[in-house]
Short mmCIF file of C-alpha atoms in Angstrom, two decimals:
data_model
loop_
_atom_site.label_atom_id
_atom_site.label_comp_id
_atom_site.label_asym_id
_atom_site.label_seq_id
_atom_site.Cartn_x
_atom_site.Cartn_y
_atom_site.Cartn_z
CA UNK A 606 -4.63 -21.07 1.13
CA UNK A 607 -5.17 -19.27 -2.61
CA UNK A 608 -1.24 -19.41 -2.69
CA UNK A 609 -1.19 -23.25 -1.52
CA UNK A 610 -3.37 -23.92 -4.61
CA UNK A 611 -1.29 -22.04 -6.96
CA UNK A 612 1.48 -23.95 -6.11
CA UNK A 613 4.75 -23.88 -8.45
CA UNK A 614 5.02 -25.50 -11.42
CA UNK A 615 9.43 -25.98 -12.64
CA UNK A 616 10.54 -25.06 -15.39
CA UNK A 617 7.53 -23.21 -16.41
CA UNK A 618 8.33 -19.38 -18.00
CA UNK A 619 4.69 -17.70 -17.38
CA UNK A 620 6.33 -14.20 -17.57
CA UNK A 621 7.15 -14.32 -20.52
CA UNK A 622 3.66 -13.63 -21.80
CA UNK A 623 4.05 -9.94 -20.78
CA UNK A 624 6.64 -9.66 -23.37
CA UNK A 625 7.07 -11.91 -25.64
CA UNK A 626 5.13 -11.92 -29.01
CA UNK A 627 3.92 -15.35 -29.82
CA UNK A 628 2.63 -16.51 -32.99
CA UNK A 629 -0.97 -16.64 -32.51
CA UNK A 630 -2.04 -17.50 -35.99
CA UNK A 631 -4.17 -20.36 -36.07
CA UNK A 632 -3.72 -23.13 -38.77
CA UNK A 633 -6.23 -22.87 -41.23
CA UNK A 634 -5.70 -26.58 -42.17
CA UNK A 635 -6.45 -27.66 -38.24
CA UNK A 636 -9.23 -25.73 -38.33
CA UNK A 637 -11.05 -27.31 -41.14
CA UNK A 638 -9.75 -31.02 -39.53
CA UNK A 639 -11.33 -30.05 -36.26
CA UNK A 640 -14.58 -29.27 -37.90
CA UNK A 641 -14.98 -32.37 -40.73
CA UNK A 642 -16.03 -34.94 -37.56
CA UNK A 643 -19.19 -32.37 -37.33
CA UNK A 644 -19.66 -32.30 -40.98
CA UNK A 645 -19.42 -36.14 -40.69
CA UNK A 646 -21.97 -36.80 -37.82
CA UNK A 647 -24.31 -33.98 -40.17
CA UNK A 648 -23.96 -36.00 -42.76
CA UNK A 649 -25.65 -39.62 -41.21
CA UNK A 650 -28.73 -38.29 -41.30
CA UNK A 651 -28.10 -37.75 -45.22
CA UNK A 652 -25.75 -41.49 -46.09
CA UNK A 653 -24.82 -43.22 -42.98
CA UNK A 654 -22.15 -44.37 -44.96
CA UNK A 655 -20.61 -41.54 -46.20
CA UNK A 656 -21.03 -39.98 -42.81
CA UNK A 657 -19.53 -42.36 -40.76
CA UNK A 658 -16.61 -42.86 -43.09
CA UNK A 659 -15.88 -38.95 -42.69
CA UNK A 660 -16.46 -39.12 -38.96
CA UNK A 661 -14.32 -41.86 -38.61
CA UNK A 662 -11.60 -40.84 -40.89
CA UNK A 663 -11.15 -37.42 -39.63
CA UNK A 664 -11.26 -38.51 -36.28
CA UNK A 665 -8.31 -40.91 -36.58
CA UNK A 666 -6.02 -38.07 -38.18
CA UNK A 667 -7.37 -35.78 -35.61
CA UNK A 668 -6.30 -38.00 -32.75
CA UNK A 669 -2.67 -38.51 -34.63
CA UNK A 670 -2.13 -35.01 -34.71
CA UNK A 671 -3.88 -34.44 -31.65
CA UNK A 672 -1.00 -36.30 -29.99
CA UNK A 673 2.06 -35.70 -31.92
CA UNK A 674 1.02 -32.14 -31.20
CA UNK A 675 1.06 -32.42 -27.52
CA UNK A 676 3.74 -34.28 -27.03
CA UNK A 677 5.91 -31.61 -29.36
CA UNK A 678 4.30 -28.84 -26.86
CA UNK A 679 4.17 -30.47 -23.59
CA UNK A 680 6.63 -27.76 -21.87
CA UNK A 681 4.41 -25.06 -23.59
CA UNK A 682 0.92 -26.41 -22.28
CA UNK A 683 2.42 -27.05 -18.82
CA UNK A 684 3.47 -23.29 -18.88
CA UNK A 685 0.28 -22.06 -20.50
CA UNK A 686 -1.82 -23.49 -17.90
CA UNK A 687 0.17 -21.96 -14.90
CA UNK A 688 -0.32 -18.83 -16.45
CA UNK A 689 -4.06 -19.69 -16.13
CA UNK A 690 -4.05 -20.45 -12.56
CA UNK A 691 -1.82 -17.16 -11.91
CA UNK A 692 -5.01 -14.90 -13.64
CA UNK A 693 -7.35 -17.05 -11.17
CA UNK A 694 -5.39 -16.76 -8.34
CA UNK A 695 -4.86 -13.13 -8.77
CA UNK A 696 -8.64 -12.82 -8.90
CA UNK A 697 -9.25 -14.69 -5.53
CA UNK A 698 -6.64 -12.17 -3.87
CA UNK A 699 -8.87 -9.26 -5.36
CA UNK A 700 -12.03 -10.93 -3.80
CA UNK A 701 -10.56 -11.99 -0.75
CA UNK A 702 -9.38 -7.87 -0.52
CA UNK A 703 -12.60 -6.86 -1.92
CA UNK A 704 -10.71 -5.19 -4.88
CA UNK A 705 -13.55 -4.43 -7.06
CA UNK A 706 -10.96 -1.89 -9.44
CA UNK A 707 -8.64 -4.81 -10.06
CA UNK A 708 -11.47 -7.34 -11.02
CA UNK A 709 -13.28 -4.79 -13.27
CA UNK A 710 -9.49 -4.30 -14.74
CA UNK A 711 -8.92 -7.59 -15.44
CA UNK A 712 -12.46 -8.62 -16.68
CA UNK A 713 -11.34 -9.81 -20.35
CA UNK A 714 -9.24 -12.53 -18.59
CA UNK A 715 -12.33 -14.02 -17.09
CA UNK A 716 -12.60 -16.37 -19.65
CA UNK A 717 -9.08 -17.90 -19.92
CA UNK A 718 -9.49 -19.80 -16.68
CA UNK A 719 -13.19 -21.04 -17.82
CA UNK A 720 -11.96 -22.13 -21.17
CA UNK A 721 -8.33 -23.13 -19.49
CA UNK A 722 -9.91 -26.09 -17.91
CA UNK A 723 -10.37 -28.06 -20.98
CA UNK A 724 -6.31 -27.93 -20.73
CA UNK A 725 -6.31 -30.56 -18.49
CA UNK A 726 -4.52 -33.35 -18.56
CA UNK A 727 -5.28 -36.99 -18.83
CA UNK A 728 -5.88 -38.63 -15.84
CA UNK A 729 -2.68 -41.35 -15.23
CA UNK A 730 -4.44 -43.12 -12.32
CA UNK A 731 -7.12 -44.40 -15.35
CA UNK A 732 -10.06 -43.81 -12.84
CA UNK A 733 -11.72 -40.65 -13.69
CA UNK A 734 -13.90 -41.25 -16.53
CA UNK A 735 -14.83 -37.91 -17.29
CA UNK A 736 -11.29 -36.86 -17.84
CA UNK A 737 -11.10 -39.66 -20.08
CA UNK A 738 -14.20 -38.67 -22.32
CA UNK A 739 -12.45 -35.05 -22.32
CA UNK A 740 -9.48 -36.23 -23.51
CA UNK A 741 -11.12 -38.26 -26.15
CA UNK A 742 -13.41 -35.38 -27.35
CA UNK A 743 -9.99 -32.67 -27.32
CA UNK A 744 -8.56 -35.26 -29.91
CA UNK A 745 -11.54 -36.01 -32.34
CA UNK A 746 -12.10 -32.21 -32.14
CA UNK A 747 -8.59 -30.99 -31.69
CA UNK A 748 -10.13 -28.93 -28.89
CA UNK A 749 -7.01 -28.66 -27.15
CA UNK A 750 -5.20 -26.83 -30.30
CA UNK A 751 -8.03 -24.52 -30.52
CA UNK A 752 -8.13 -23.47 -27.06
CA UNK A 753 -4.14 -22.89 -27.09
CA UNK A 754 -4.03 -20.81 -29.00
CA UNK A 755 -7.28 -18.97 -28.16
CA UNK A 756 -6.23 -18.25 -24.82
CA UNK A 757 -2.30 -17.19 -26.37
CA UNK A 758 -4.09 -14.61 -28.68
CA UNK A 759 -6.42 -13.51 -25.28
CA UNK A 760 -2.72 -12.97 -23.45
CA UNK A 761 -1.03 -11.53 -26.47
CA UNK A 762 -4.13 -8.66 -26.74
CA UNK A 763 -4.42 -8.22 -22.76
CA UNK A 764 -0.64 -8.25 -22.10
CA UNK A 765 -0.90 -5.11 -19.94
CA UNK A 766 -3.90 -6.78 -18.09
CA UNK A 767 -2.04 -10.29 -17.78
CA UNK A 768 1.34 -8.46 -16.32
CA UNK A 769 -1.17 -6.39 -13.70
CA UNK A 770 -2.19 -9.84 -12.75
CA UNK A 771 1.26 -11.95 -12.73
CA UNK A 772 2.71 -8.54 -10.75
CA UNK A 773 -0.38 -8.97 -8.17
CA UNK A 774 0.43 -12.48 -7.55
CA UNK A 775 4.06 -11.77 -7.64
CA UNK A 776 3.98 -9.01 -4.82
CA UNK A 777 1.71 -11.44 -2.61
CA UNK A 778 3.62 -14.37 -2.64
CA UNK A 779 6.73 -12.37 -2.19
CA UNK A 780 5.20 -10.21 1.19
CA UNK A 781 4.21 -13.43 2.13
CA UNK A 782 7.85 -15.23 2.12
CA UNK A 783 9.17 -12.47 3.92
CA UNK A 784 6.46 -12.41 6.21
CA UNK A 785 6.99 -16.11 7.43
CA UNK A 786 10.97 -16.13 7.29
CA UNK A 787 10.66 -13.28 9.64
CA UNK A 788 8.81 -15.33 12.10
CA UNK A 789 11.83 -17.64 12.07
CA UNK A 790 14.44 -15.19 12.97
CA UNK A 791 15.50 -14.15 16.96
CA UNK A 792 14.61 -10.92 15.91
CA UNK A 793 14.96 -8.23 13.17
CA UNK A 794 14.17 -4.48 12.38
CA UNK A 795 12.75 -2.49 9.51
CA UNK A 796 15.92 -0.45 8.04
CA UNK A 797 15.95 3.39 8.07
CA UNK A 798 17.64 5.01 5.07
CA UNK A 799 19.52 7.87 4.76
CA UNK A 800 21.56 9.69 1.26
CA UNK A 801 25.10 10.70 4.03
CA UNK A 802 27.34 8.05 2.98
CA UNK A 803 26.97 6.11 7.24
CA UNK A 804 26.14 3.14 8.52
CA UNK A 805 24.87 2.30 11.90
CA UNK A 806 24.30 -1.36 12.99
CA UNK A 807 22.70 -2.68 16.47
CA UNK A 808 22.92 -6.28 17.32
CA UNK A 809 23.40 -7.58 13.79
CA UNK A 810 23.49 -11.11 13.21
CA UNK A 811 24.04 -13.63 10.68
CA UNK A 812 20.57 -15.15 9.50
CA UNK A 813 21.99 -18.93 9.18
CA UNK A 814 23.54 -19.24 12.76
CA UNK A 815 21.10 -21.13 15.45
CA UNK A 816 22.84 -19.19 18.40
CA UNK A 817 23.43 -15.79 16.70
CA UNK A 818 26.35 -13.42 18.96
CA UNK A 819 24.85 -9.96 17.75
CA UNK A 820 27.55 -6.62 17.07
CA UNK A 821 27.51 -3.15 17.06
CA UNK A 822 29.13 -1.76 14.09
CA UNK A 823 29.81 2.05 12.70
CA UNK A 824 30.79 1.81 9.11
CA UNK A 825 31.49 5.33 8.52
CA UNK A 826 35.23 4.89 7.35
CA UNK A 827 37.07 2.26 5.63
CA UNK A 828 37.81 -0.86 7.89
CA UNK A 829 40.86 -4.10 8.37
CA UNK A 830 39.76 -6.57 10.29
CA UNK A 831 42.49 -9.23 11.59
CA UNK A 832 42.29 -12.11 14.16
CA UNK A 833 42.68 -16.08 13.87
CA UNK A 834 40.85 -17.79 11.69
CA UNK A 835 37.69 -19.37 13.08
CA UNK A 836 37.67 -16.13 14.94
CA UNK A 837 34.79 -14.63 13.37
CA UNK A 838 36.09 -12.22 10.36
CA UNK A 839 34.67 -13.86 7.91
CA UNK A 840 31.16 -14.31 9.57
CA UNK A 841 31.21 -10.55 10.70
CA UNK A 842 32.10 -9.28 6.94
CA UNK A 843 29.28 -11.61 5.32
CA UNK A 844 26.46 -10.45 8.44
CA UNK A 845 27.02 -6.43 7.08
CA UNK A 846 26.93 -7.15 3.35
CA UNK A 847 23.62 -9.65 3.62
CA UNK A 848 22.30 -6.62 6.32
CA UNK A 849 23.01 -3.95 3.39
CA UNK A 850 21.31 -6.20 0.56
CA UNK A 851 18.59 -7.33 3.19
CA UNK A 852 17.81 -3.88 3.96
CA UNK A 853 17.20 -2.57 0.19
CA UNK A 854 15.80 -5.92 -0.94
CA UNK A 855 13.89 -7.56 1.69
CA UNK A 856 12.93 -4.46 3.74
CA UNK A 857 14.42 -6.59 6.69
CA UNK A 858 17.67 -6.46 8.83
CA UNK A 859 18.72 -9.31 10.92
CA UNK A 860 19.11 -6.95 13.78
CA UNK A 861 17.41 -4.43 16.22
CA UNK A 862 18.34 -1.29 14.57
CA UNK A 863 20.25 -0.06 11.32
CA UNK A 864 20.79 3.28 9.68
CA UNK A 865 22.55 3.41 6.03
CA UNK A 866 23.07 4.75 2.85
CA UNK A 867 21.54 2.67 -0.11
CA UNK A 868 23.86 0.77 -2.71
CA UNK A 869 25.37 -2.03 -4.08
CA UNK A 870 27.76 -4.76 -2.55
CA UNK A 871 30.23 -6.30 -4.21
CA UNK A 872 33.12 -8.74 -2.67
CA UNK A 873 36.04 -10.93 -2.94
CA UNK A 874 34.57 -13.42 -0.70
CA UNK A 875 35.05 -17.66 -1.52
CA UNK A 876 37.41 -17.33 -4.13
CA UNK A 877 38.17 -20.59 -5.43
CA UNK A 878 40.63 -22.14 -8.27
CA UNK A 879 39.11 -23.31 -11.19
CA UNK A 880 40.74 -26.68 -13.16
CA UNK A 881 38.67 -26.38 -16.36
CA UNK A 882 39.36 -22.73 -16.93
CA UNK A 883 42.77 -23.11 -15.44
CA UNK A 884 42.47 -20.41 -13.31
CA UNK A 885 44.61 -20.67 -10.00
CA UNK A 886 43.06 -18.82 -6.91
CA UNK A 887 44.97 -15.93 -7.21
CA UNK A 888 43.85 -15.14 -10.79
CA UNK A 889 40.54 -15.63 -9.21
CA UNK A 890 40.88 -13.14 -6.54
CA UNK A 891 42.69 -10.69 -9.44
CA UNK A 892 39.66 -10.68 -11.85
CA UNK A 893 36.69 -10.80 -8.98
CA UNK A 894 38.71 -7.02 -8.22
CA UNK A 895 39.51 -5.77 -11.40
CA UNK A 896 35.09 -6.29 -11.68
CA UNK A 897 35.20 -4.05 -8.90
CA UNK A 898 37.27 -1.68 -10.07
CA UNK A 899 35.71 -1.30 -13.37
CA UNK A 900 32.79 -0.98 -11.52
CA UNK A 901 33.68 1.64 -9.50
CA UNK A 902 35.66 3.60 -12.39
CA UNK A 903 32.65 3.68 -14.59
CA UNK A 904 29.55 4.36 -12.52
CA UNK A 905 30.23 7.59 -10.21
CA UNK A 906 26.81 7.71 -9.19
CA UNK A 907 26.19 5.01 -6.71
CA UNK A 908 27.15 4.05 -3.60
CA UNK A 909 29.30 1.42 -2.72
CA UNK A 910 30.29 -1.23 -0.51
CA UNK A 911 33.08 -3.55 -1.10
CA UNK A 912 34.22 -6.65 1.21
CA UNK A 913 37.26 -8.04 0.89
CA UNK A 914 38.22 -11.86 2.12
CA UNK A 915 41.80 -12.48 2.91
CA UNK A 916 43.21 -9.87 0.23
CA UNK A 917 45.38 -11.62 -2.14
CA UNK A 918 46.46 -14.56 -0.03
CA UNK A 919 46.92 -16.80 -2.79
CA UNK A 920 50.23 -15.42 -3.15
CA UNK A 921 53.56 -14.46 -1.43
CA UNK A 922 54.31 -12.28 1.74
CA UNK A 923 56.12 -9.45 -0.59
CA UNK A 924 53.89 -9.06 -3.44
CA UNK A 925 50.63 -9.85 -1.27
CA UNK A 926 51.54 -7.14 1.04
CA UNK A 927 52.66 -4.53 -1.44
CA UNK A 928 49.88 -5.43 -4.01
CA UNK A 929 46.90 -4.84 -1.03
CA UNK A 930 48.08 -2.23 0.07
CA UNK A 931 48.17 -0.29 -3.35
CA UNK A 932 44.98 -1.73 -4.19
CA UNK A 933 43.15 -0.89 -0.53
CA UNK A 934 44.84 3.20 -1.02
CA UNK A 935 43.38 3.38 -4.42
CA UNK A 936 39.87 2.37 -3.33
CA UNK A 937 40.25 4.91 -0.31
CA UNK A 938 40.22 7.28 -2.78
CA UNK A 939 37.01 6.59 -3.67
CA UNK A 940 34.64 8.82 -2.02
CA UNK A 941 31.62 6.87 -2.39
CA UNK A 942 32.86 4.03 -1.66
CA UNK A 943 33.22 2.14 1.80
CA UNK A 944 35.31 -0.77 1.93
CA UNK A 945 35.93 -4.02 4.55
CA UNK A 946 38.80 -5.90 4.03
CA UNK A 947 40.16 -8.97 6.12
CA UNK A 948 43.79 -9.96 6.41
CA UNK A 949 46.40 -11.83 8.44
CA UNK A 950 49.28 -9.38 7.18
CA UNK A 951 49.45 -7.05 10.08
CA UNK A 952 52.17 -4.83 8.47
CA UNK A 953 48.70 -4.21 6.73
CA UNK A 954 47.25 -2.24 9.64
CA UNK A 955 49.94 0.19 10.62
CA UNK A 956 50.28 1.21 6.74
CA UNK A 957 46.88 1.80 6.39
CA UNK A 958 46.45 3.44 10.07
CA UNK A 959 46.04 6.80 8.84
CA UNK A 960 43.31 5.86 6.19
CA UNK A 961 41.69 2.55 7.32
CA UNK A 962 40.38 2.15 10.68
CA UNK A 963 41.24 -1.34 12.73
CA UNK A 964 39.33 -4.10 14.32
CA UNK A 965 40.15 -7.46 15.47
CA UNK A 966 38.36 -10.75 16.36
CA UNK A 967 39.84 -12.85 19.50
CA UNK A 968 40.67 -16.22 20.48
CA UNK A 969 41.07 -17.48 24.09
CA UNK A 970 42.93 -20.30 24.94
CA UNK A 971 42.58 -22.03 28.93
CA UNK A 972 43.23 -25.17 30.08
CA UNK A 973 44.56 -26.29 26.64
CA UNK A 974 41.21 -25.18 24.87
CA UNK A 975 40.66 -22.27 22.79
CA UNK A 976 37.30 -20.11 22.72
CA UNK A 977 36.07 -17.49 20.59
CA UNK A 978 33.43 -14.78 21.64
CA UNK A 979 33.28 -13.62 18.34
CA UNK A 980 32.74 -9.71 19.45
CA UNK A 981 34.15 -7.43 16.97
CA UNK A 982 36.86 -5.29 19.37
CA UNK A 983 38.50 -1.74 18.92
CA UNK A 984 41.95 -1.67 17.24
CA UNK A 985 44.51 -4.52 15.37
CA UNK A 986 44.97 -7.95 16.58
CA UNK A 987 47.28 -8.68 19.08
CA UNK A 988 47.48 -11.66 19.86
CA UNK A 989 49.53 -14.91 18.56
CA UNK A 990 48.07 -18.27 19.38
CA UNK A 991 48.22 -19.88 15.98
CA UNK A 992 51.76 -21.83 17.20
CA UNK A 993 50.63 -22.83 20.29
CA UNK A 994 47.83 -24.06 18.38
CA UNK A 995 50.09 -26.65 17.45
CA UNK A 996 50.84 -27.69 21.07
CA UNK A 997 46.92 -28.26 21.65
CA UNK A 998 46.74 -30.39 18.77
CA UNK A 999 48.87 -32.69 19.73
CA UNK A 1000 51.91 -31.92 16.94
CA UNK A 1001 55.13 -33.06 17.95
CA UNK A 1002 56.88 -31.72 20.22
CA UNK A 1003 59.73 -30.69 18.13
CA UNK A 1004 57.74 -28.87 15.70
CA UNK A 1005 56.30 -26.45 17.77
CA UNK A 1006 60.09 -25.87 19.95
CA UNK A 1007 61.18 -25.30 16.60
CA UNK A 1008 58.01 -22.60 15.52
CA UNK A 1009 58.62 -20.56 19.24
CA UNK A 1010 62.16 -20.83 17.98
CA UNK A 1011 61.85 -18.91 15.06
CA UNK A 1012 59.79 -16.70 16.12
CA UNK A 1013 61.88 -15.62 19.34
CA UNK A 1014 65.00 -15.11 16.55
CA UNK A 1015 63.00 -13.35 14.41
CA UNK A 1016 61.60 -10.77 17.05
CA UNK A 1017 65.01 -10.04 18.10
#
């Protein structure tokens, strides 16, 4: 419920009082406008005339500036006051926890909610008359100038005590998230780390599918996975990589047990051509590797996990062939490195046999329907259905005589 106050607030930056350095030099001239409407209601007593005429005058240019002002800060005040409501949320928590260290630490910010509240805004609605008295008061007085920049300086010279706060907050809200999106999954697990370069999945899942088919998966050597598209590949690869960053981010795995190594991931994965940049999809897939071998190159300290959509098929059989194959060698070379890459080029898998172990994703196809189970199996694909995939479809009839044709001549 202290969180469901807080609320959000877009496109407000309330971090950035932990370390920034904002001017907090009040304006000697608004200061001497804010107090001349006093001086003028002293002086009635003295020439009604004279005092009025100051009360009145000062209060005009007051309100002018008093408005100009806010409208030229708007963003600032909206982001000043969420700040506010972080300290007094953060203070809540500590009751509700009965963390008497943390509200003796942050005792100097006590006063930036009090004072805060004459930060409100107007009422739009035009029904809440005290609002409207405040807001008349905050522009004959410039109240609302004063008070910003009161409550920047009290920020400014408690930064460590405002970033305790924010970080309190922070943490809560984050626990919290997790907390509730793990109530929506089937199931998950805590992860158990280890610093021996395995991994060891049970049951993994991806987080987005409403009926979830969970794998096994040992990633202690370098990986190919083939099989149809639609099959699963794609699915399977993005399931480990969101386990792995899951695991070291979230303290959650979408599964019922996992063992691994800590580190990065980095991938290949939805390539796309760009038109503005002219940049084909091929160039695409060319930079988004030569990141990851830079990566790799410079930083020998970490661990690393690479996935790899589809290597290079934004370009011909030759060159894609011959190009993955150099490029999937040279990152088996890299000891800390473990690497999952997904192709249709089976020539892939027996050039790679001795160095990159194979798995495969199957289709079925009975009664002129085709099926997936989508469990990861042992070894390379087999199987050949993409042709008579044409037949179920409905192409014509010569097309797919001519496609067994081919292939029959070519297989000789």
């Amino acid at each position: 419920m202290i969180l469901a106050a807080l609320g959000k607030a877009p496109y407000t930056n309330s971090s950035k009082h932990m370390f920034e350095n904002p001017d907090v030099k009040i304006n000697k001239l608004f200061l001497v406008l804010s107090i001349l409407p006093l001086v003028g209601l002293g002086l009635i007593g003295v020439s009604l005339h004279a005092g009025l005429s100051l009360f009145f005058t000062s209060a005009l240019v007051n309100s002018f500036l008093f408005y100009m002002n806010r409208s030229k800060n708007e963003a600032e005040f909206g982001s000043l006051s969420y700040c506010i409501h972080i300290i007094l949320t953060s203070r809540k928590i500590a009751k509700l926890n009965k963390d008497t260290d943390f509200l003796k630490k942050t005792n100097n910010l006590r006063k930036a909610p009090f004072i805060g509240v004459l930060l409100l805004k107007d009422d739009t609605t035009g029904t809440n008359i005290i609002l409207h008295i405040l807001t008349v008061l905050k522009a004959i007085f410039l109240l609302e100038y004063l008070i910003f920049h009161y409550i920047i300086h009290l920020l400014h010279h408690n930064k460590d005590l405002y970033e305790l706060a924010w970080k309190k907050t922070a943490e809560l809200d984050f626990f919290y998230s997790i907390a509730i999106w793990r109530k929506t999954l089937p199931y998950y697990c805590v992860p158990t780390f280890n610093g021996e370069g395995s991994f060891v999945i049970h049951e993994a899942y991806h987080p987005l599918l409403q009926n979830p088919v969970g794998n096994d998966f040992t990633f202690h050597k370098n990986c190919l996975l083939t099989g149809s598209n639609a099959s699963g590949k794609s699915t399977f690869m993005k399931t480990i990589a969101l386990n792995i960053v899951f695991s070291q981010a979230l303290n959650t795995s979408t599964s019922k047990q996992i063992n691994l190594t800590r580190g990065p991931v980095y991938s290949t994965m939805a390539m796309a051509d760009d038109i503005e940049k002219g940049q084909s999809y091929f160039l695409s897939e060319i930079i988004a590797l030569k990141r990851i071998f830079d990566t790799v190159n410079t930083d020998k300290q970490s661990f690393f996990y690479l996935f790899i959509d589809e290597i290079f098929k934004g370009t011909n059989t030759v060159e894609r062939i011959a190009a993955a194959e150099s490029v999937l060698n040279y990152l088996n070379d890299c000891k800390q490195t473990r690497v999952m890459a997904a192709t249709h080029d089976i020539e892939l898998t027996e050039m790679l046999a001795s160095k990159y172990t194979n798995y495969h994703f199957r289709e079925y196809i009975s009664n002129d329907e085709i099926y997936f189970d989508y469990l990861i199996k042992d070894g390379a694909s087999n199987t050949r259905n993409a042709i008579e995939l044409l037949r179920i479809t409905n192409f014509p009839k010569k097309v797919y005589d001519d496609a067994l044709k081919k292939i029959a001549e070519q297989s000789k």
